[in-house]
Structure formats: structure tokens, C-alpha cells
Short mmCIF file of N, CA and C in Angstrom, two decimals:
data_model
loop_
_atom_site.label_atom_id
_atom_site.label_comp_id
_atom_site.label_asym_id
_atom_site.label_seq_id
_atom_site.Cartn_x
_atom_site.Cartn_y
_atom_site.Cartn_z
N MET E 23 -0.62 7.55 -26.01
CA MET E 23 0.20 6.42 -25.62
C MET E 23 -0.42 5.15 -26.19
N LYS E 24 0.39 4.35 -26.87
CA LYS E 24 -0.06 3.06 -27.37
C LYS E 24 0.10 2.04 -26.26
N ILE E 25 -1.00 1.38 -25.91
CA ILE E 25 -0.98 0.38 -24.85
C ILE E 25 -0.39 -0.92 -25.41
N LEU E 26 0.55 -1.51 -24.68
CA LEU E 26 1.15 -2.77 -25.09
C LEU E 26 0.07 -3.84 -25.25
N ASP E 27 0.24 -4.68 -26.27
CA ASP E 27 -0.73 -5.73 -26.57
C ASP E 27 -0.94 -6.65 -25.37
N GLY E 28 -2.18 -6.81 -24.96
CA GLY E 28 -2.53 -7.68 -23.83
C GLY E 28 -2.82 -6.92 -22.55
N ILE E 29 -2.26 -5.74 -22.41
CA ILE E 29 -2.49 -4.92 -21.21
C ILE E 29 -3.89 -4.30 -21.31
N LYS E 30 -4.61 -4.26 -20.20
CA LYS E 30 -5.94 -3.67 -20.20
C LYS E 30 -6.07 -2.68 -19.04
N ILE E 31 -6.61 -1.52 -19.34
CA ILE E 31 -6.94 -0.53 -18.31
C ILE E 31 -8.41 -0.75 -17.97
N ILE E 32 -8.68 -0.93 -16.69
CA ILE E 32 -10.05 -1.19 -16.25
C ILE E 32 -10.53 -0.01 -15.43
N LYS E 33 -11.57 0.63 -15.91
CA LYS E 33 -12.18 1.75 -15.20
C LYS E 33 -13.52 1.27 -14.67
N PRO E 34 -13.63 1.08 -13.36
CA PRO E 34 -14.88 0.55 -12.82
C PRO E 34 -16.02 1.57 -12.89
N LYS E 35 -17.22 1.04 -12.93
CA LYS E 35 -18.40 1.89 -12.83
C LYS E 35 -18.60 2.20 -11.34
N ILE E 36 -18.62 3.49 -11.03
CA ILE E 36 -18.70 3.92 -9.63
C ILE E 36 -20.10 4.43 -9.35
N TYR E 37 -20.67 3.93 -8.28
CA TYR E 37 -21.99 4.36 -7.82
C TYR E 37 -21.79 5.24 -6.59
N LYS E 38 -22.24 6.50 -6.69
CA LYS E 38 -22.09 7.45 -5.59
C LYS E 38 -23.45 7.93 -5.11
N ASP E 39 -23.54 8.15 -3.82
CA ASP E 39 -24.70 8.82 -3.25
C ASP E 39 -24.25 9.51 -1.96
N LYS E 40 -25.19 9.96 -1.16
CA LYS E 40 -24.84 10.74 0.03
C LYS E 40 -24.06 9.93 1.07
N ARG E 41 -24.12 8.59 0.98
CA ARG E 41 -23.40 7.74 1.93
C ARG E 41 -21.93 7.59 1.57
N GLY E 42 -21.64 7.71 0.26
CA GLY E 42 -20.27 7.47 -0.21
C GLY E 42 -20.30 6.87 -1.60
N LEU E 43 -19.51 5.83 -1.81
CA LEU E 43 -19.47 5.22 -3.13
C LEU E 43 -19.30 3.72 -3.05
N PHE E 44 -19.56 3.07 -4.19
CA PHE E 44 -19.44 1.62 -4.31
C PHE E 44 -18.96 1.32 -5.73
N PHE E 45 -18.06 0.33 -5.85
CA PHE E 45 -17.71 -0.19 -7.17
C PHE E 45 -17.17 -1.61 -6.99
N GLU E 46 -17.28 -2.38 -8.06
CA GLU E 46 -16.77 -3.75 -8.05
C GLU E 46 -15.29 -3.75 -8.41
N ILE E 47 -14.51 -4.45 -7.61
CA ILE E 47 -13.08 -4.61 -7.87
C ILE E 47 -12.87 -5.81 -8.79
N TRP E 48 -13.65 -6.85 -8.60
CA TRP E 48 -13.52 -8.07 -9.40
C TRP E 48 -14.90 -8.65 -9.62
N ASN E 49 -15.20 -8.97 -10.87
CA ASN E 49 -16.42 -9.65 -11.25
C ASN E 49 -16.05 -10.57 -12.40
N LYS E 50 -15.99 -11.86 -12.11
CA LYS E 50 -15.50 -12.83 -13.10
C LYS E 50 -16.26 -12.74 -14.42
N LYS E 51 -17.57 -12.59 -14.37
CA LYS E 51 -18.38 -12.52 -15.59
C LYS E 51 -18.04 -11.27 -16.40
N ASN E 52 -18.00 -10.12 -15.76
CA ASN E 52 -17.71 -8.87 -16.47
C ASN E 52 -16.27 -8.81 -16.99
N PHE E 53 -15.32 -9.30 -16.21
CA PHE E 53 -13.92 -9.28 -16.64
C PHE E 53 -13.70 -10.27 -17.78
N SER E 54 -14.43 -11.37 -17.78
CA SER E 54 -14.35 -12.34 -18.87
C SER E 54 -14.76 -11.69 -20.19
N LYS E 55 -15.74 -10.81 -20.14
CA LYS E 55 -16.17 -10.09 -21.35
C LYS E 55 -15.05 -9.20 -21.89
N LEU E 56 -14.12 -8.80 -21.01
CA LEU E 56 -12.96 -7.99 -21.43
C LEU E 56 -11.80 -8.85 -21.91
N GLY E 57 -11.99 -10.18 -21.87
CA GLY E 57 -10.93 -11.08 -22.28
C GLY E 57 -10.03 -11.53 -21.15
N ILE E 58 -10.39 -11.20 -19.91
CA ILE E 58 -9.61 -11.58 -18.73
C ILE E 58 -10.25 -12.85 -18.17
N ARG E 59 -9.60 -13.97 -18.45
CA ARG E 59 -10.19 -15.26 -18.08
C ARG E 59 -9.28 -16.07 -17.15
N ASN E 60 -8.34 -15.41 -16.53
CA ASN E 60 -7.43 -16.10 -15.62
C ASN E 60 -8.17 -16.58 -14.38
N ASN E 61 -7.64 -17.63 -13.79
CA ASN E 61 -8.14 -18.10 -12.50
C ASN E 61 -7.25 -17.47 -11.43
N PHE E 62 -7.71 -16.41 -10.82
CA PHE E 62 -6.91 -15.73 -9.81
C PHE E 62 -6.98 -16.51 -8.50
N VAL E 63 -5.80 -16.77 -7.92
CA VAL E 63 -5.70 -17.67 -6.76
C VAL E 63 -5.20 -16.99 -5.49
N GLN E 64 -4.75 -15.74 -5.60
CA GLN E 64 -4.15 -15.08 -4.44
C GLN E 64 -4.35 -13.58 -4.57
N ASP E 65 -4.67 -12.92 -3.47
CA ASP E 65 -4.72 -11.46 -3.41
C ASP E 65 -3.55 -10.99 -2.57
N ASN E 66 -2.83 -9.98 -3.06
CA ASN E 66 -1.67 -9.44 -2.35
C ASN E 66 -1.93 -7.98 -1.97
N TYR E 67 -1.29 -7.57 -0.90
CA TYR E 67 -1.41 -6.22 -0.38
C TYR E 67 -0.01 -5.71 -0.08
N SER E 68 0.26 -4.48 -0.50
CA SER E 68 1.55 -3.86 -0.24
C SER E 68 1.31 -2.47 0.36
N PHE E 69 2.04 -2.16 1.41
CA PHE E 69 1.97 -0.83 2.03
C PHE E 69 3.37 -0.25 2.01
N SER E 70 3.50 0.97 1.52
CA SER E 70 4.80 1.66 1.48
C SER E 70 4.71 2.92 2.33
N TYR E 71 5.62 3.04 3.27
CA TYR E 71 5.62 4.18 4.18
C TYR E 71 5.94 5.51 3.50
N LYS E 72 6.88 5.47 2.56
CA LYS E 72 7.39 6.72 1.99
C LYS E 72 7.15 6.83 0.49
N LYS E 73 6.87 8.04 0.04
CA LYS E 73 6.86 8.28 -1.41
C LYS E 73 8.28 8.04 -1.90
N GLY E 74 8.38 7.64 -3.16
CA GLY E 74 9.69 7.32 -3.70
C GLY E 74 10.13 5.90 -3.40
N THR E 75 9.20 5.04 -2.99
CA THR E 75 9.51 3.63 -2.79
C THR E 75 9.31 2.92 -4.12
N PHE E 76 10.33 2.19 -4.56
CA PHE E 76 10.22 1.46 -5.82
C PHE E 76 10.20 -0.03 -5.53
N ARG E 77 9.25 -0.73 -6.18
CA ARG E 77 9.14 -2.19 -6.07
C ARG E 77 9.11 -2.76 -7.48
N GLY E 78 10.08 -3.58 -7.81
CA GLY E 78 10.09 -4.20 -9.14
C GLY E 78 11.48 -4.13 -9.73
N PHE E 79 11.64 -4.56 -10.88
CA PHE E 79 10.79 -5.16 -11.90
C PHE E 79 10.83 -6.67 -11.73
N HIS E 80 9.67 -7.29 -11.50
CA HIS E 80 9.59 -8.71 -11.18
C HIS E 80 8.71 -9.48 -12.17
N PHE E 81 8.96 -10.79 -12.20
CA PHE E 81 8.06 -11.76 -12.81
C PHE E 81 8.44 -13.13 -12.27
N GLN E 82 7.57 -14.10 -12.47
CA GLN E 82 7.86 -15.48 -12.10
C GLN E 82 7.93 -16.33 -13.36
N LYS E 83 8.91 -17.23 -13.37
CA LYS E 83 9.11 -18.14 -14.51
C LYS E 83 8.06 -19.25 -14.48
N PRO E 84 7.80 -19.83 -15.66
CA PRO E 84 6.92 -21.00 -15.72
C PRO E 84 7.49 -22.13 -14.85
N PRO E 85 6.70 -22.95 -14.26
CA PRO E 85 5.24 -23.03 -14.37
C PRO E 85 4.51 -22.16 -13.35
N TYR E 86 5.19 -21.18 -12.74
CA TYR E 86 4.55 -20.30 -11.76
C TYR E 86 4.33 -18.89 -12.30
N SER E 87 4.23 -18.75 -13.60
CA SER E 87 3.96 -17.45 -14.21
C SER E 87 2.68 -16.86 -13.64
N GLN E 88 2.63 -15.53 -13.58
CA GLN E 88 1.47 -14.86 -12.99
C GLN E 88 0.94 -13.76 -13.89
N ALA E 89 -0.36 -13.79 -14.13
CA ALA E 89 -1.08 -12.61 -14.63
C ALA E 89 -1.48 -11.83 -13.38
N LYS E 90 -1.69 -10.52 -13.52
CA LYS E 90 -2.02 -9.69 -12.36
C LYS E 90 -3.11 -8.67 -12.72
N ILE E 91 -3.87 -8.31 -11.71
CA ILE E 91 -4.72 -7.11 -11.77
C ILE E 91 -4.29 -6.24 -10.61
N VAL E 92 -3.82 -5.03 -10.92
CA VAL E 92 -3.20 -4.14 -9.94
C VAL E 92 -4.07 -2.91 -9.75
N ARG E 93 -4.22 -2.49 -8.49
CA ARG E 93 -4.93 -1.25 -8.19
C ARG E 93 -4.26 -0.58 -6.99
N CYS E 94 -4.44 0.72 -6.90
CA CYS E 94 -3.92 1.50 -5.77
C CYS E 94 -5.12 1.93 -4.93
N SER E 95 -5.20 1.43 -3.71
CA SER E 95 -6.35 1.72 -2.86
C SER E 95 -6.14 2.92 -1.94
N ARG E 96 -4.89 3.36 -1.80
CA ARG E 96 -4.59 4.54 -0.99
C ARG E 96 -3.33 5.18 -1.54
N GLY E 97 -3.36 6.48 -1.77
CA GLY E 97 -2.20 7.17 -2.31
C GLY E 97 -2.17 7.10 -3.83
N SER E 98 -0.96 7.03 -4.40
CA SER E 98 -0.82 6.97 -5.85
C SER E 98 0.52 6.36 -6.22
N ILE E 99 0.54 5.76 -7.42
CA ILE E 99 1.75 5.12 -7.92
C ILE E 99 1.90 5.38 -9.42
N ILE E 100 3.13 5.24 -9.88
CA ILE E 100 3.40 5.07 -11.30
C ILE E 100 3.62 3.57 -11.45
N ASP E 101 2.74 2.93 -12.20
CA ASP E 101 2.84 1.51 -12.45
C ASP E 101 3.56 1.30 -13.77
N VAL E 102 4.53 0.39 -13.79
CA VAL E 102 5.36 0.16 -14.97
C VAL E 102 5.18 -1.29 -15.41
N VAL E 103 4.86 -1.47 -16.69
CA VAL E 103 4.66 -2.79 -17.27
C VAL E 103 5.58 -2.90 -18.48
N ILE E 104 6.43 -3.95 -18.52
CA ILE E 104 7.44 -4.10 -19.57
C ILE E 104 7.23 -5.42 -20.29
N ASP E 105 7.16 -5.35 -21.60
CA ASP E 105 6.96 -6.53 -22.44
C ASP E 105 8.24 -7.36 -22.48
N ILE E 106 8.15 -8.64 -22.07
CA ILE E 106 9.30 -9.55 -22.13
C ILE E 106 8.97 -10.79 -22.98
N ARG E 107 8.08 -10.61 -23.93
CA ARG E 107 7.72 -11.70 -24.85
C ARG E 107 8.62 -11.61 -26.08
N ARG E 108 9.58 -12.52 -26.17
CA ARG E 108 10.50 -12.51 -27.31
C ARG E 108 9.71 -12.60 -28.61
N LYS E 109 10.23 -11.96 -29.61
CA LYS E 109 9.64 -11.84 -30.95
C LYS E 109 8.43 -10.90 -30.97
N SER E 110 8.11 -10.29 -29.84
CA SER E 110 7.06 -9.27 -29.81
C SER E 110 7.62 -7.99 -30.44
N LYS E 111 6.79 -7.26 -31.15
CA LYS E 111 7.21 -5.98 -31.73
C LYS E 111 7.57 -4.97 -30.65
N THR E 112 7.06 -5.19 -29.43
CA THR E 112 7.30 -4.24 -28.35
C THR E 112 8.19 -4.84 -27.24
N TYR E 113 8.97 -5.87 -27.57
CA TYR E 113 9.87 -6.50 -26.59
C TYR E 113 10.79 -5.43 -25.98
N GLY E 114 10.83 -5.39 -24.66
CA GLY E 114 11.67 -4.43 -23.95
C GLY E 114 11.07 -3.04 -23.81
N LYS E 115 9.91 -2.82 -24.40
CA LYS E 115 9.23 -1.52 -24.29
C LYS E 115 8.31 -1.55 -23.06
N TYR E 116 7.97 -0.35 -22.59
CA TYR E 116 7.11 -0.30 -21.40
C TYR E 116 6.00 0.72 -21.55
N ASN E 117 4.99 0.54 -20.69
CA ASN E 117 3.92 1.52 -20.48
C ASN E 117 3.97 1.97 -19.04
N LEU E 118 3.62 3.23 -18.84
CA LEU E 118 3.46 3.80 -17.50
C LEU E 118 2.00 4.12 -17.29
N PHE E 119 1.50 3.83 -16.11
CA PHE E 119 0.12 4.14 -15.74
C PHE E 119 0.12 4.80 -14.37
N ARG E 120 -0.65 5.84 -14.24
CA ARG E 120 -0.82 6.48 -12.93
C ARG E 120 -2.08 5.88 -12.30
N LEU E 121 -1.88 5.13 -11.23
CA LEU E 121 -2.99 4.53 -10.50
C LEU E 121 -3.11 5.27 -9.17
N THR E 122 -4.32 5.70 -8.85
CA THR E 122 -4.53 6.45 -7.60
C THR E 122 -5.77 5.95 -6.89
N SER E 123 -5.84 6.29 -5.63
CA SER E 123 -7.07 5.96 -4.89
C SER E 123 -8.23 6.78 -5.41
N ASN E 124 -7.96 7.91 -6.03
CA ASN E 124 -9.02 8.75 -6.59
C ASN E 124 -9.53 8.26 -7.94
N ASN E 125 -8.62 7.86 -8.84
CA ASN E 125 -9.10 7.47 -10.19
C ASN E 125 -9.62 6.04 -10.24
N LYS E 126 -9.31 5.22 -9.24
CA LYS E 126 -9.83 3.85 -9.11
C LYS E 126 -9.47 2.92 -10.27
N LEU E 127 -8.55 3.34 -11.15
CA LEU E 127 -8.18 2.51 -12.28
C LEU E 127 -7.48 1.24 -11.81
N GLN E 128 -7.67 0.18 -12.60
CA GLN E 128 -6.96 -1.07 -12.39
C GLN E 128 -6.26 -1.42 -13.71
N ILE E 129 -5.15 -2.13 -13.60
CA ILE E 129 -4.40 -2.55 -14.78
C ILE E 129 -4.34 -4.07 -14.77
N TYR E 130 -4.72 -4.66 -15.91
CA TYR E 130 -4.56 -6.10 -16.10
C TYR E 130 -3.25 -6.32 -16.82
N ILE E 131 -2.40 -7.18 -16.24
CA ILE E 131 -1.09 -7.50 -16.80
C ILE E 131 -1.05 -9.00 -17.06
N PRO E 132 -1.06 -9.39 -18.33
CA PRO E 132 -1.01 -10.83 -18.62
C PRO E 132 0.38 -11.41 -18.38
N ILE E 133 0.49 -12.71 -18.46
CA ILE E 133 1.78 -13.39 -18.38
C ILE E 133 2.65 -12.89 -19.53
N GLY E 134 3.94 -12.71 -19.24
CA GLY E 134 4.88 -12.27 -20.28
C GLY E 134 5.30 -10.82 -20.12
N PHE E 135 5.07 -10.26 -18.95
CA PHE E 135 5.44 -8.87 -18.69
C PHE E 135 6.13 -8.74 -17.34
N LEU E 136 7.13 -7.88 -17.28
CA LEU E 136 7.70 -7.46 -16.00
C LEU E 136 6.76 -6.44 -15.39
N HIS E 137 6.80 -6.33 -14.07
CA HIS E 137 5.95 -5.37 -13.39
C HIS E 137 6.71 -4.71 -12.25
N GLY E 138 6.46 -3.42 -12.07
CA GLY E 138 7.01 -2.68 -10.94
C GLY E 138 6.23 -1.40 -10.76
N TYR E 139 6.46 -0.74 -9.62
CA TYR E 139 5.80 0.55 -9.40
C TYR E 139 6.59 1.42 -8.43
N LEU E 140 6.35 2.72 -8.56
CA LEU E 140 6.96 3.74 -7.73
C LEU E 140 5.85 4.48 -7.00
N THR E 141 5.97 4.59 -5.67
CA THR E 141 4.96 5.32 -4.91
C THR E 141 5.17 6.82 -5.06
N LEU E 142 4.08 7.55 -5.22
CA LEU E 142 4.12 9.00 -5.39
C LEU E 142 3.73 9.74 -4.12
N GLU E 143 3.22 9.01 -3.13
CA GLU E 143 2.78 9.59 -1.87
C GLU E 143 3.21 8.70 -0.71
N ASP E 144 3.35 9.30 0.47
CA ASP E 144 3.56 8.52 1.68
C ASP E 144 2.32 7.66 1.94
N ASN E 145 2.52 6.58 2.67
CA ASN E 145 1.42 5.70 3.12
C ASN E 145 0.54 5.22 1.96
N THR E 146 1.19 4.64 0.97
CA THR E 146 0.48 4.16 -0.22
C THR E 146 0.21 2.66 -0.11
N GLU E 147 -1.03 2.29 -0.47
CA GLU E 147 -1.45 0.89 -0.46
C GLU E 147 -1.71 0.42 -1.88
N VAL E 148 -1.19 -0.76 -2.21
CA VAL E 148 -1.41 -1.37 -3.52
C VAL E 148 -1.96 -2.77 -3.29
N ASN E 149 -3.01 -3.10 -4.05
CA ASN E 149 -3.61 -4.43 -3.99
C ASN E 149 -3.50 -5.06 -5.35
N TYR E 150 -3.21 -6.35 -5.40
CA TYR E 150 -3.21 -7.01 -6.70
C TYR E 150 -3.56 -8.48 -6.57
N LYS E 151 -4.30 -8.93 -7.57
CA LYS E 151 -4.68 -10.32 -7.72
C LYS E 151 -3.63 -10.98 -8.59
N VAL E 152 -3.31 -12.24 -8.31
CA VAL E 152 -2.38 -12.98 -9.15
C VAL E 152 -2.98 -14.33 -9.52
N SER E 153 -2.58 -14.83 -10.68
CA SER E 153 -3.15 -16.06 -11.21
C SER E 153 -2.35 -17.31 -10.85
N ASN E 154 -1.31 -17.15 -10.05
CA ASN E 154 -0.54 -18.30 -9.59
C ASN E 154 0.07 -17.94 -8.24
N PHE E 155 0.45 -18.95 -7.49
CA PHE E 155 1.00 -18.73 -6.17
C PHE E 155 2.44 -18.24 -6.25
N TYR E 156 2.86 -17.51 -5.23
CA TYR E 156 4.21 -16.99 -5.16
C TYR E 156 5.20 -18.14 -5.00
N ASN E 157 6.27 -18.11 -5.78
CA ASN E 157 7.34 -19.09 -5.68
C ASN E 157 8.67 -18.34 -5.79
N PRO E 158 9.31 -18.06 -4.65
CA PRO E 158 10.53 -17.26 -4.67
C PRO E 158 11.66 -17.87 -5.50
N LYS E 159 11.67 -19.19 -5.66
CA LYS E 159 12.72 -19.84 -6.45
C LYS E 159 12.57 -19.56 -7.94
N LEU E 160 11.37 -19.18 -8.36
CA LEU E 160 11.13 -18.92 -9.78
C LEU E 160 10.89 -17.44 -10.08
N GLU E 161 11.11 -16.60 -9.08
CA GLU E 161 10.99 -15.16 -9.29
C GLU E 161 12.29 -14.63 -9.86
N GLU E 162 12.16 -13.67 -10.78
CA GLU E 162 13.34 -13.03 -11.35
C GLU E 162 13.13 -11.52 -11.29
N THR E 163 14.23 -10.80 -11.11
CA THR E 163 14.19 -9.34 -10.99
C THR E 163 15.18 -8.72 -11.96
N ILE E 164 14.71 -7.72 -12.68
CA ILE E 164 15.57 -6.90 -13.54
C ILE E 164 15.82 -5.60 -12.78
N ILE E 165 17.05 -5.13 -12.81
CA ILE E 165 17.43 -3.91 -12.07
C ILE E 165 16.58 -2.72 -12.54
N TYR E 166 16.16 -1.92 -11.59
CA TYR E 166 15.23 -0.82 -11.85
C TYR E 166 15.80 0.25 -12.79
N ASN E 167 17.11 0.43 -12.78
CA ASN E 167 17.72 1.50 -13.58
C ASN E 167 18.46 0.94 -14.80
N ASP E 168 17.94 -0.16 -15.33
CA ASP E 168 18.57 -0.80 -16.48
C ASP E 168 18.66 0.17 -17.66
N LYS E 169 19.80 0.18 -18.33
CA LYS E 169 20.05 1.12 -19.43
C LYS E 169 19.23 0.79 -20.68
N ILE E 170 18.94 -0.48 -20.93
CA ILE E 170 18.17 -0.86 -22.11
C ILE E 170 16.70 -0.49 -21.92
N ILE E 171 16.14 -0.85 -20.77
CA ILE E 171 14.74 -0.50 -20.51
C ILE E 171 14.58 1.01 -20.44
N ASN E 172 15.53 1.67 -19.79
CA ASN E 172 15.58 3.13 -19.75
C ASN E 172 14.39 3.79 -19.07
N PHE E 173 13.86 3.14 -18.02
CA PHE E 173 12.83 3.77 -17.19
C PHE E 173 13.52 4.80 -16.29
N LYS E 174 13.01 6.01 -16.32
CA LYS E 174 13.61 7.10 -15.54
C LYS E 174 12.75 7.41 -14.32
N ILE E 175 13.36 7.33 -13.15
CA ILE E 175 12.69 7.78 -11.93
C ILE E 175 12.51 9.29 -12.05
N PRO E 176 11.31 9.81 -11.80
CA PRO E 176 11.13 11.27 -11.89
C PRO E 176 12.15 12.02 -11.04
N LYS E 177 12.65 13.13 -11.56
CA LYS E 177 13.73 13.89 -10.91
C LYS E 177 13.36 14.38 -9.52
N ARG E 178 12.08 14.55 -9.26
CA ARG E 178 11.68 15.04 -7.93
C ARG E 178 12.01 14.04 -6.82
N PHE E 179 12.32 12.79 -7.21
CA PHE E 179 12.71 11.76 -6.24
C PHE E 179 14.21 11.62 -6.28
N SER E 180 14.90 12.50 -5.54
CA SER E 180 16.36 12.46 -5.54
C SER E 180 16.87 11.21 -4.84
N LYS E 181 16.06 10.66 -3.95
CA LYS E 181 16.42 9.44 -3.24
C LYS E 181 15.21 8.51 -3.27
N ILE E 182 15.44 7.25 -3.63
CA ILE E 182 14.35 6.29 -3.60
C ILE E 182 14.64 5.22 -2.55
N THR E 183 13.59 4.58 -2.10
CA THR E 183 13.70 3.45 -1.19
C THR E 183 13.48 2.20 -2.02
N ILE E 184 14.41 1.26 -1.91
CA ILE E 184 14.35 0.05 -2.74
C ILE E 184 14.96 -1.12 -1.95
N SER E 185 14.45 -2.30 -2.15
CA SER E 185 14.94 -3.47 -1.41
C SER E 185 16.29 -3.93 -1.96
N ARG E 186 16.99 -4.68 -1.14
CA ARG E 186 18.28 -5.26 -1.55
C ARG E 186 18.06 -6.19 -2.75
N LYS E 187 16.98 -6.98 -2.71
CA LYS E 187 16.68 -7.89 -3.82
C LYS E 187 16.53 -7.11 -5.13
N ASP E 188 15.81 -5.98 -5.09
CA ASP E 188 15.61 -5.19 -6.30
C ASP E 188 16.90 -4.51 -6.76
N LEU E 189 17.73 -4.09 -5.81
CA LEU E 189 19.03 -3.50 -6.17
C LEU E 189 19.97 -4.52 -6.81
N ASN E 190 19.76 -5.79 -6.49
CA ASN E 190 20.61 -6.85 -7.02
C ASN E 190 20.02 -7.52 -8.26
N GLY E 191 19.02 -6.90 -8.86
CA GLY E 191 18.43 -7.46 -10.07
C GLY E 191 19.44 -7.53 -11.20
N ILE E 192 19.17 -8.40 -12.16
CA ILE E 192 20.08 -8.56 -13.29
C ILE E 192 19.78 -7.50 -14.35
N SER E 193 20.72 -7.33 -15.27
CA SER E 193 20.50 -6.39 -16.37
C SER E 193 19.63 -7.06 -17.44
N PHE E 194 18.95 -6.23 -18.20
CA PHE E 194 18.10 -6.75 -19.28
C PHE E 194 18.97 -7.43 -20.34
N ALA E 195 20.19 -6.96 -20.54
CA ALA E 195 21.10 -7.57 -21.52
C ALA E 195 21.46 -9.01 -21.14
N ASN E 196 21.47 -9.31 -19.84
CA ASN E 196 21.83 -10.65 -19.37
C ASN E 196 20.60 -11.52 -19.10
N PHE E 197 19.46 -11.06 -19.51
CA PHE E 197 18.19 -11.73 -19.23
C PHE E 197 17.75 -12.52 -20.45
N LYS E 198 17.30 -13.74 -20.23
CA LYS E 198 16.73 -14.55 -21.31
C LYS E 198 15.30 -14.89 -20.93
N SER E 199 14.38 -14.27 -21.62
CA SER E 199 12.96 -14.44 -21.31
C SER E 199 12.47 -15.83 -21.69
N PRO E 200 11.63 -16.43 -20.83
CA PRO E 200 11.02 -17.72 -21.17
C PRO E 200 9.74 -17.58 -22.01
N TYR E 201 9.38 -16.34 -22.36
CA TYR E 201 8.11 -16.10 -23.06
C TYR E 201 8.34 -15.71 -24.51
N TYR E 202 7.44 -16.19 -25.36
CA TYR E 202 7.49 -15.92 -26.80
C TYR E 202 6.12 -15.45 -27.27
N ILE E 203 6.13 -14.64 -28.30
CA ILE E 203 4.91 -14.35 -29.07
C ILE E 203 4.84 -15.43 -30.13
N LYS E 204 3.70 -16.00 -30.30
CA LYS E 204 3.55 -17.06 -31.31
C LYS E 204 3.12 -16.51 -32.63
#
């Protein structure tokens, strides 16, 4: 799988012993070495009761654009990141990442991408850092089953749980991105 330009998979160094384990979720100095230099201002937590819960595809318009670092602290998810940077070679393309409480992976999502995820287990927890504060007036949602994006919910989920806001998202064809590749 070719990772979209700007997206970073972060695999923490895990220290284990007879007591359990330890790893750093955020270290400004170490993440800066990876090219992640955002000023994160808010930590968010999401809990989903049922597997097959879909949240997304969201982003916030400037000046409230958000970069994110996403991790799954309990359960597992399919994390979806979609390039919405006009003139990008991968505009409208997406990557899928399996984030689990076991693999401890984190995904860095820069500004200029839609984000969403599907829970694969009941009682799933997702944590994410954002580089700007939430502003509902500048949030935009693309419908999860958009024909152009063509993200397919796995067939084993015959029924998904989704919010009214996400069901009322606009189509990608009617979307005009505020982001450009220079």
C-alpha cells in the first residue's frame, strides 16, 4: 500500500516487563524528528458501544483546520484518511489503517485530509489529538457511502450505526475543497 503524502504511521517503542508495559503516546521532541511540528491544543476521546459504528468523513475549514494524531486505546478500528488537497496526484484517494489496542499504532493526519473510522469491536475507544479547536460552523462532512470515494463497508457489517449528521453529509461531487497542493 502506498501511503498518501503527509500521512505518517507511528509505531511506538514499547517497554514490557513483568508489571505490564509502557510507551509514549506523545513526545514533542521525538515527533518533531518525524516532521510532526503541529501545536496540538485539544485531546478528544470517542467511545462506541457497538462494532459497525461509523464516524466520518469529517474535516474543518480554515481557519479552524485540524491536523490529527489518532490511536485506538480499546478494541479496533478501520481508520480512513482521504486526500482533499486539490491538484494533488492522490486527490480523492484514500488509505485504510487498522488501529488496535494491541498494535498500538498511531496515524498522523495533516491538514488537507478527510478522516473517518469504522469500529470492528464492541466497546471501542479512540483517542486523538487535534491542532485546532472544534468549530461546528466550519466542520464539513462527506457522506460515508459516496460513489466517487468508493469506500466499502466490509460485508460482515450488514448494518452500521451512524449519526444523522454523517448520514446527511454532502457528496464528493458537490464538494469544493479549500486545500491545494502548492
